[in-house]
DNA sequence: GGCTTAACCTAGGAGCCCTAGGTTTGACCT
DNA sequence: AGGTCAAACCTAGGGCTCCTAGGTTAAGCC
C-alpha cells in the first residue's frame, strides 16, 4: 500500500476535522489514525502525544479564528468594528465547535511551537486595535479587552453547552448583549464624557 | 475487609474532591475507586458510567454554587446584590475548579436525576430576582440575565485557563468589569431613563 | 437462625496511549 | 542505473482504562 504522506500539519488537520464532527473529547490517536488510513503508532513520528496533538489543534484554531476576525474588521472602526469582530468570533465557534473548544484548554503547549504560531499574539493586537476608537487609556484599555473577551467567550460557550434554554431566541439576546457591550465601552465607568458612535 | 458503605452520593463526592485536586479530565473510575479503597467495578452499583458520574458532579456543583450565591445576595439589592452575586460566583470557581468545570459540560444528564436537583433551576430564579432592582421588562430581562451569565462565566474560565497573561492585576480588571456590567444594566439600550444606584 | 437485599468481589474483553524496534519507500547522488 | 539515507510506516506488546457478567459476603429484618 502506498504511503499517506503524513506530516504534522496533516495530522493536526485531521484531528481538527474530527473534533468538529464528534467533539474534541473524542479526538483520539486511534480515531485520527483510522481517518487517515494508518496505524496509530505511525502518528507518533509527527506528533509527540495526544496532548501535543490537542495543543496543535488549539494553535491551528487560534490562527484561523484570528484571520477570520482580521478580515471581518478590516476597514471598520468603533461600533461597526465591534459588531464585525463579535459576529466573526461567534460564527467561527459555530462552524468549528471542536476547534473552538480546543482553544479553551489551559495551554500546556510546547513553547517553541507556540512561539511560531502568530494566532494568539495577533488576536490580542487585533482586539486592542479594535477598541482604539473608544479612546480608552491604560489600564482601562486592558480591562475593556478582558471584558470583551469574557463576554464573547462566555456567551458562545454557554450557547454551545445548551445553557440558553429559555424561549427567547438566542439571536436576539446576542444583538442585545452586543448593544450593551458597546454602551459599556462608550461610557466606561472611570471616564468622563462619551465616545464615538 | 469491612465494607466502605458506598452510595451514589459518596461516590459523587469523592469524584468532586478528586476533580478539584487533579482536574476533571483526570477523574476516572479507577482513580475514584482507589481513593475510596474499593475496586472500580464496585462503583457501577451506584453510578451508571463515567459520564453519569461526571453529570452527578455537575449537579452537585450547581447546587453548591447556587447555595453560595443565595447566601451572598440575601438581603441585598441592586448594585450591592450584583457584586455579591459575582464575587460568590467567582470564589466558588476558584475554590472548586474541578467542580466548576463540571458545570460547563453539555448536559447529557439523566433527566429524572436532573429533575430532582434544585440547583440549576434555582440558579436561574436567583439571577432573575437579583436583576429585579434594575427594573427591566421582558424580553430585555432575559437578555440581561444572559449577559450577566456570559460575562461571569467567560471571565472565570478565561482566568482559569491562564488567558489573562498581561501585567495588569486580574483583581482590578474584575472590579472594572463588574462596574461596566452594572452600568450596562442601569442604562440598558432599549430603555429610557436610569435605574437604582 | 433463615431470608432478602445490597455491597463488594474476581475475571475478563475491548479500546486506548505510547514505546521499541524492524521494514519499506522515495529522493537524491554519482 | 545502482547505491545510500532519512523518512514514513509497520508489527508487537505493556499498561491502563471502561464496563459487563456472575459469584461471594455482610447487614438488617422477621
Coordinates of C-alpha atoms (C1' of nucleotides) in Angstrom, one line a residue:
Chain A
X1 CA 0.0 0.0 0.0
X2 CA 1.2 3.5 -0.9
X3 CA 2.1 5.8 1.9
X4 CA -0.2 8.5 3.1
X5 CA 2.3 11.4 3.0
X6 CA 1.7 12.3 6.6
X7 CA 3.1 15.4 8.2
X8 CA 2.4 17.2 11.5
X9 CA 0.1 19.6 9.7
X10 CA -1.9 16.9 8.0
X11 CA -2.3 15.0 11.3
X12 CA -3.4 18.2 13.0
X13 CA -5.9 19.0 10.3
X14 CA -7.4 15.5 10.5
X15 CA -7.7 15.9 14.3
X16 CA -9.4 19.3 13.9
X17 CA -11.9 17.9 11.4
X18 CA -12.6 15.1 13.7
X19 CA -13.0 17.4 16.6
X20 CA -15.7 19.4 14.7
X21 CA -17.5 16.3 13.8
X22 CA -17.6 14.3 17.1
X23 CA -16.3 16.7 19.8
X24 CA -12.8 17.3 21.0
X25 CA -13.0 14.8 23.8
X26 CA -13.5 12.0 21.2
X27 CA -10.4 13.0 19.3
X28 CA -8.1 10.1 19.9
X29 CA -5.0 8.8 18.4
X30 CA -6.7 5.7 17.1
X31 CA -9.6 7.7 15.6
X32 CA -7.3 10.1 13.8
X33 CA -5.2 7.2 12.6
X34 CA -8.3 5.4 11.3
X35 CA -9.4 8.5 9.5
X36 CA -6.0 8.8 7.8
X37 CA -5.9 5.1 6.9
X38 CA -2.8 4.5 9.1
X39 CA -1.9 2.6 12.3
X40 CA -2.0 4.7 15.4
X41 CA 1.7 4.2 16.1
X42 CA 2.6 5.9 12.9
X43 CA 1.3 9.2 14.2
X44 CA 3.9 9.4 16.8
X45 CA 6.5 10.2 14.2
X46 CA 4.8 13.6 13.7
X47 CA 3.1 14.3 17.0
X48 CA 4.6 13.8 20.4
X49 CA 1.4 12.7 22.2
X50 CA -2.3 13.1 22.3
X51 CA -1.9 16.2 24.4
X52 CA 0.6 17.6 21.9
X53 CA -2.0 17.0 19.1
X54 CA -4.7 18.8 21.1
X55 CA -2.3 21.7 21.6
X56 CA -1.6 21.9 17.8
X57 CA -5.3 21.9 17.1
X58 CA -5.7 24.7 19.5
X59 CA -3.0 26.7 17.8
X60 CA -4.5 26.0 14.4
X61 CA -7.9 27.2 15.6
X62 CA -6.4 30.3 17.1
X63 CA -4.8 31.1 13.8
X64 CA -7.9 30.5 11.8
X65 CA -10.1 32.5 14.2
X66 CA -7.7 35.4 14.2
X67 CA -7.6 35.5 10.4
X68 CA -11.4 35.5 10.2
X69 CA -11.7 38.3 12.7
X70 CA -9.0 40.3 11.0
X71 CA -10.8 40.1 7.6
X72 CA -14.1 41.0 9.3
X73 CA -12.9 44.2 11.0
X74 CA -10.7 45.4 8.1
X75 CA -11.7 48.9 7.3
X76 CA -14.1 49.3 10.1
X77 CA -13.9 51.2 13.4
X78 CA -15.9 51.8 16.5
X79 CA -19.2 50.1 16.9
X80 CA -19.0 48.8 13.4
X81 CA -15.8 47.0 14.2
X82 CA -17.1 45.7 17.4
X83 CA -20.1 44.1 15.8
X84 CA -18.0 42.6 13.0
X85 CA -15.5 41.3 15.5
X86 CA -18.1 39.7 17.6
X87 CA -20.0 38.1 14.8
X88 CA -16.9 36.7 13.2
X89 CA -15.9 35.3 16.6
X90 CA -19.2 33.6 17.1
X91 CA -19.6 32.3 13.6
X92 CA -16.2 30.7 13.8
X93 CA -17.2 29.0 17.1
X94 CA -20.4 27.8 15.4
X95 CA -18.8 26.4 12.3
X96 CA -15.9 24.8 14.2
X97 CA -17.1 23.7 17.6
X98 CA -14.4 21.2 18.2
X99 CA -11.6 23.5 17.2
X100 CA -13.1 26.3 19.3
X101 CA -13.2 24.1 22.4
X102 CA -9.6 23.3 21.8
X103 CA -8.7 26.9 22.3
X104 CA -10.1 26.9 25.8
X105 CA -7.8 24.2 27.2
X106 CA -5.2 25.5 29.7
X107 CA -2.2 25.9 27.4
X108 CA 0.5 23.4 28.2
X109 CA 1.7 23.7 24.7
X110 CA 5.3 23.2 23.6
X111 CA 6.7 26.7 24.0
X112 CA 8.7 26.8 20.8
X113 CA 5.7 25.6 18.9
X114 CA 3.6 28.3 20.4
X115 CA 6.2 30.9 19.6
X116 CA 6.0 30.0 15.9
X117 CA 2.2 30.4 15.8
X118 CA 1.1 34.0 15.2
X119 CA -2.5 33.4 16.1
X120 CA -2.8 34.1 19.8
X121 CA -0.4 37.1 19.8
X122 CA -2.1 38.7 16.8
X123 CA -5.5 38.1 18.3
X124 CA -4.6 40.3 21.3
X125 CA -3.2 43.0 19.0
X126 CA -6.4 43.0 16.9
X127 CA -8.6 43.3 20.0
X128 CA -6.6 46.3 21.3
X129 CA -6.7 47.9 17.9
X130 CA -10.4 47.3 17.6
X131 CA -11.0 49.2 20.8
X132 CA -8.9 52.1 19.8
X133 CA -11.9 54.1 18.6
X134 CA -13.3 54.1 22.2
X135 CA -10.3 56.1 23.3
X136 CA -9.6 54.3 26.5
X137 CA -6.3 54.7 28.2
X138 CA -4.4 52.1 30.2
X139 CA -5.2 50.5 32.5
X140 CA -8.9 50.8 31.4
X141 CA -8.0 49.6 27.9
X142 CA -6.8 46.2 29.2
X143 CA -9.8 45.9 31.4
X144 CA -12.0 46.6 28.5
X145 CA -10.2 44.0 26.4
X146 CA -10.8 41.5 29.1
X147 CA -14.5 42.4 29.3
X148 CA -14.9 41.9 25.6
X149 CA -13.1 38.6 25.6
X150 CA -15.0 37.3 28.6
X151 CA -18.4 38.4 27.2
X152 CA -17.9 36.8 23.8
X153 CA -16.3 33.6 25.1
X154 CA -18.9 33.2 27.8
X155 CA -21.8 33.7 25.5
X156 CA -20.5 31.4 22.9
X157 CA -19.6 28.6 25.3
X158 CA -22.9 28.8 27.3
X159 CA -24.7 28.7 24.0
X160 CA -22.8 25.7 22.9
X161 CA -23.4 23.9 26.2
X162 CA -27.1 24.4 25.8
X163 CA -27.3 26.9 28.6
X164 CA -29.8 29.1 27.0
X165 CA -32.9 27.0 27.3
X166 CA -35.4 29.9 27.6
X167 CA -37.9 30.6 24.8
X168 CA -36.3 33.9 23.9
X169 CA -34.4 33.4 20.6
X170 CA -30.6 33.4 21.2
X171 CA -30.0 35.5 18.2
X172 CA -31.9 38.5 19.6
X173 CA -30.2 38.1 23.0
X174 CA -26.9 38.2 21.1
X175 CA -27.5 41.5 19.5
X176 CA -28.9 42.9 22.8
X177 CA -25.8 41.9 24.6
X178 CA -23.6 43.4 21.9
X179 CA -25.5 46.7 22.2
X180 CA -25.0 46.6 25.9
X181 CA -21.3 45.9 25.5
X182 CA -20.9 48.7 23.1
X183 CA -22.6 51.0 25.6
X184 CA -20.2 49.9 28.3
X185 CA -17.2 50.7 26.2
X186 CA -18.7 54.1 25.3
X187 CA -19.4 55.1 28.8
X188 CA -16.5 53.3 30.6
X189 CA -17.0 53.9 34.3
X190 CA -13.8 55.7 35.1
X191 CA -14.3 58.1 32.2
X192 CA -15.9 61.5 31.8
X193 CA -17.6 62.0 28.5
X194 CA -18.9 59.8 25.7
X195 CA -17.2 58.4 22.7
X196 CA -17.8 57.7 19.0
X197 CA -21.0 56.3 17.6
Chain B
X1 CA -12.2 -6.4 55.0
X2 CA -15.1 -4.3 56.1
X3 CA -17.2 -2.6 53.5
X4 CA -16.9 1.0 52.7
X5 CA -20.5 2.0 52.9
X6 CA -20.7 3.3 49.4
X7 CA -23.6 5.2 48.0
X8 CA -24.1 7.3 44.9
X9 CA -23.6 10.5 47.0
X10 CA -20.4 9.3 48.5
X11 CA -19.0 8.3 45.1
X12 CA -20.0 11.6 43.6
X13 CA -18.4 13.5 46.5
X14 CA -15.1 11.5 46.1
X15 CA -15.2 12.3 42.4
X16 CA -15.8 16.0 43.1
X17 CA -12.9 16.2 45.5
X18 CA -10.7 14.5 43.0
X19 CA -11.8 16.8 40.3
X20 CA -10.7 19.8 42.4
X21 CA -7.4 18.3 43.1
X22 CA -6.3 16.9 39.8
X23 CA -8.7 18.3 37.2
X24 CA -12.0 16.9 36.0
X25 CA -10.4 15.2 33.0
X26 CA -8.4 13.1 35.4
X27 CA -11.4 11.9 37.3
X28 CA -11.6 8.3 36.3
X29 CA -13.5 5.3 37.7
X30 CA -10.2 3.7 38.7
X31 CA -9.0 6.8 40.5
X32 CA -12.2 7.3 42.4
X33 CA -12.2 3.6 43.3
X34 CA -8.6 3.9 44.6
X35 CA -9.5 6.9 46.6
X36 CA -12.4 5.0 48.2
X37 CA -10.3 1.8 48.8
X38 CA -12.5 -0.2 46.5
X39 CA -12.3 -2.0 43.2
X40 CA -13.5 0.0 40.2
X41 CA -16.2 -2.5 39.3
X42 CA -17.8 -1.8 42.6
X43 CA -18.7 1.7 41.7
X44 CA -21.0 0.6 38.9
X45 CA -23.6 -0.5 41.6
X46 CA -24.0 3.2 42.4
X47 CA -23.2 5.0 39.2
X48 CA -24.1 4.0 35.7
X49 CA -21.0 5.1 33.9
X50 CA -18.1 7.6 34.0
X51 CA -20.3 10.1 32.1
X52 CA -23.1 9.6 34.6
X53 CA -20.6 10.3 37.4
X54 CA -19.5 13.5 35.7
X55 CA -23.1 14.6 35.4
X56 CA -23.7 14.0 39.1
X57 CA -20.6 16.0 39.9
X58 CA -22.0 18.8 37.7
X59 CA -25.3 18.7 39.5
X60 CA -23.6 18.7 42.9
X61 CA -21.6 21.7 41.9
X62 CA -24.6 23.5 40.6
X63 CA -26.4 23.0 43.9
X64 CA -23.4 24.2 46.0
X65 CA -22.8 27.2 43.8
X66 CA -26.4 28.2 44.0
X67 CA -26.5 28.0 47.7
X68 CA -23.3 30.1 48.0
X69 CA -24.8 32.8 45.8
X70 CA -28.2 32.7 47.6
X71 CA -26.4 33.3 50.9
X72 CA -24.3 36.1 49.4
X73 CA -27.2 38.1 47.9
X74 CA -29.6 37.6 50.8
X75 CA -30.9 40.9 52.0
X76 CA -29.1 42.9 49.2
X77 CA -30.5 44.6 46.1
X78 CA -29.3 46.5 43.1
X79 CA -25.6 47.0 42.7
X80 CA -24.9 45.5 46.1
X81 CA -26.6 42.3 45.1
X82 CA -24.8 42.2 41.7
X83 CA -21.4 42.5 43.3
X84 CA -22.2 39.9 46.0
X85 CA -23.5 37.6 43.3
X86 CA -20.5 37.9 41.1
X87 CA -18.0 37.6 43.9
X88 CA -19.7 34.5 45.3
X89 CA -19.8 33.0 41.8
X90 CA -16.1 33.6 41.2
X91 CA -14.9 32.5 44.6
X92 CA -16.8 29.2 44.2
X93 CA -15.0 28.7 40.8
X94 CA -11.7 29.4 42.5
X95 CA -12.2 27.1 45.4
X96 CA -13.6 24.3 43.4
X97 CA -12.1 24.4 39.9
X98 CA -12.8 20.8 39.1
X99 CA -16.4 21.0 40.2
X100 CA -16.8 24.3 38.3
X101 CA -15.6 22.9 35.0
X102 CA -18.0 20.0 35.5
X103 CA -20.8 22.5 35.3
X104 CA -19.8 23.6 31.8
X105 CA -20.2 20.1 30.2
X106 CA -23.0 19.9 27.6
X107 CA -25.6 18.4 29.8
X108 CA -26.4 14.8 28.8
X109 CA -27.6 14.1 32.3
X110 CA -30.2 11.6 33.3
X111 CA -33.4 13.6 33.1
X112 CA -35.0 12.2 36.2
X113 CA -31.8 12.8 38.1
X114 CA -31.6 16.4 36.9
X115 CA -35.3 17.0 37.8
X116 CA -34.5 16.1 41.4
X117 CA -31.7 18.5 41.7
X118 CA -32.9 22.0 42.5
X119 CA -29.5 23.7 41.7
X120 CA -29.8 24.8 38.1
X121 CA -33.5 25.8 38.2
X122 CA -33.0 27.8 41.4
X123 CA -29.9 29.5 40.0
X124 CA -32.0 30.9 37.2
X125 CA -34.6 32.2 39.6
X126 CA -31.9 33.8 41.7
X127 CA -30.5 35.6 38.8
X128 CA -33.8 36.9 37.7
X129 CA -34.5 38.0 41.2
X130 CA -31.2 39.7 41.6
X131 CA -31.8 41.8 38.4
X132 CA -35.3 42.9 39.6
X133 CA -34.0 46.1 41.0
X134 CA -32.9 47.2 37.5
X135 CA -36.5 47.2 36.5
X136 CA -36.1 45.6 33.2
X137 CA -39.1 44.1 31.4
X138 CA -39.2 41.1 29.1
X139 CA -37.6 40.4 26.8
X140 CA -34.8 42.7 28.0
X141 CA -34.7 40.9 31.3
X142 CA -33.8 37.6 29.8
X143 CA -31.2 39.2 27.6
X144 CA -29.7 40.8 30.7
X145 CA -29.6 37.5 32.5
X146 CA -27.8 36.0 29.6
X147 CA -25.3 38.9 29.5
X148 CA -24.6 38.5 33.2
X149 CA -24.1 34.8 33.0
X150 CA -21.9 35.1 29.9
X151 CA -19.7 37.7 31.4
X152 CA -19.2 35.9 34.7
X153 CA -18.7 32.5 33.1
X154 CA -16.4 33.9 30.5
X155 CA -14.2 35.9 32.9
X156 CA -13.8 33.0 35.3
X157 CA -13.0 30.4 32.6
X158 CA -10.5 32.6 30.8
X159 CA -8.9 33.4 34.1
X160 CA -8.7 29.7 34.9
X161 CA -7.2 28.9 31.5
X162 CA -4.5 31.4 32.0
X163 CA -5.9 33.7 29.4
X164 CA -5.0 36.9 31.3
X165 CA -1.3 37.0 30.9
X166 CA -1.0 40.8 30.9
X167 CA 0.7 42.6 33.8
X168 CA -2.5 44.2 34.9
X169 CA -3.7 42.5 38.1
X170 CA -6.7 40.4 37.4
X171 CA -8.4 41.5 40.5
X172 CA -8.6 45.1 39.3
X173 CA -9.9 44.1 35.9
X174 CA -12.6 42.1 37.7
X175 CA -13.9 45.1 39.6
X176 CA -13.7 47.2 36.5
X177 CA -15.7 44.7 34.5
X178 CA -18.3 44.5 37.2
X179 CA -18.6 48.3 37.2
X180 CA -19.1 48.2 33.5
X181 CA -21.7 45.4 33.8
X182 CA -23.6 47.3 36.4
X183 CA -23.6 50.4 34.1
X184 CA -24.9 48.2 31.3
X185 CA -27.8 47.0 33.3
X186 CA -28.6 50.5 34.5
X187 CA -28.6 52.0 31.1
X188 CA -29.9 49.1 29.1
X189 CA -30.0 50.1 25.5
X190 CA -33.7 49.8 24.8
X191 CA -34.7 51.8 27.8
X192 CA -35.2 55.5 28.5
X193 CA -34.1 56.6 31.9
X194 CA -31.7 55.4 34.6
X195 CA -32.2 53.0 37.5
X196 CA -31.2 52.5 41.1
X197 CA -27.7 53.1 42.4
Chain C
dG1 C1' -31.5 -18.8 62.9
dG2 C1' -33.1 -18.2 57.9
dC3 C1' -34.1 -14.8 54.2
dT4 C1' -33.5 -10.9 51.4
dT5 C1' -31.0 -7.2 49.7
dA6 C1' -27.2 -4.7 48.7
dA7 C1' -22.3 -4.2 48.9
dC8 C1' -18.4 -5.8 47.2
dC9 C1' -15.5 -9.1 44.8
dT10 C1' -12.9 -11.7 40.7
dA11 C1' -12.3 -12.5 35.9
dG12 C1' -12.1 -10.8 31.6
dG13 C1' -13.0 -8.4 26.9
dA14 C1' -12.3 -4.4 24.3
dG15 C1' -10.2 0.0 23.4
dC16 C1' -6.8 3.4 24.2
dC17 C1' -1.9 5.6 24.7
dC18 C1' 2.7 5.0 23.8
dT19 C1' 7.5 2.6 23.2
dA20 C1' 10.8 -0.3 20.8
dG21 C1' 12.5 -1.9 17.0
dG22 C1' 12.0 -3.6 12.2
dT23 C1' 10.9 -2.9 7.2
dT24 C1' 9.8 -0.3 3.0
dT25 C1' 9.6 3.7 0.3
dG26 C1' 11.1 7.8 -2.2
dA27 C1' 14.5 11.2 -3.4
dC28 C1' 19.0 12.4 -4.2
dC29 C1' 23.8 11.5 -5.8
dT30 C1' 27.2 9.8 -8.7
Chain D
dA1 C1' 21.2 2.5 -13.3
dG2 C1' 22.5 1.4 -8.9
dG3 C1' 23.7 2.8 -4.2
dT4 C1' 22.6 5.5 0.0
dC5 C1' 20.0 7.5 3.6
dA6 C1' 16.3 9.5 6.0
dA7 C1' 11.8 9.4 6.4
dA8 C1' 7.4 7.0 6.5
dC9 C1' 5.1 3.3 8.0
dC10 C1' 4.7 -1.2 10.1
dT11 C1' 4.2 -5.2 14.0
dA12 C1' 4.3 -6.5 18.7
dG13 C1' 3.3 -5.6 23.1
dG14 C1' 2.8 -3.4 28.0
dG15 C1' 0.0 -0.9 31.0
dC16 C1' -4.0 1.5 31.9
dT17 C1' -8.9 2.4 31.2
dC18 C1' -14.2 1.5 31.0
dC19 C1' -17.5 -1.7 31.6
dT20 C1' -20.1 -6.5 32.0
dA21 C1' -21.2 -10.9 34.0
dG22 C1' -21.5 -13.6 37.6
dG23 C1' -20.1 -15.1 42.3
dT24 C1' -19.5 -14.3 47.4
dT25 C1' -20.2 -11.9 51.7
dA26 C1' -22.1 -8.9 55.0
dA27 C1' -26.3 -6.2 57.2
dG28 C1' -31.0 -5.8 58.5
dC29 C1' -35.5 -8.0 59.5
dC30 C1' -38.8 -11.4 60.7

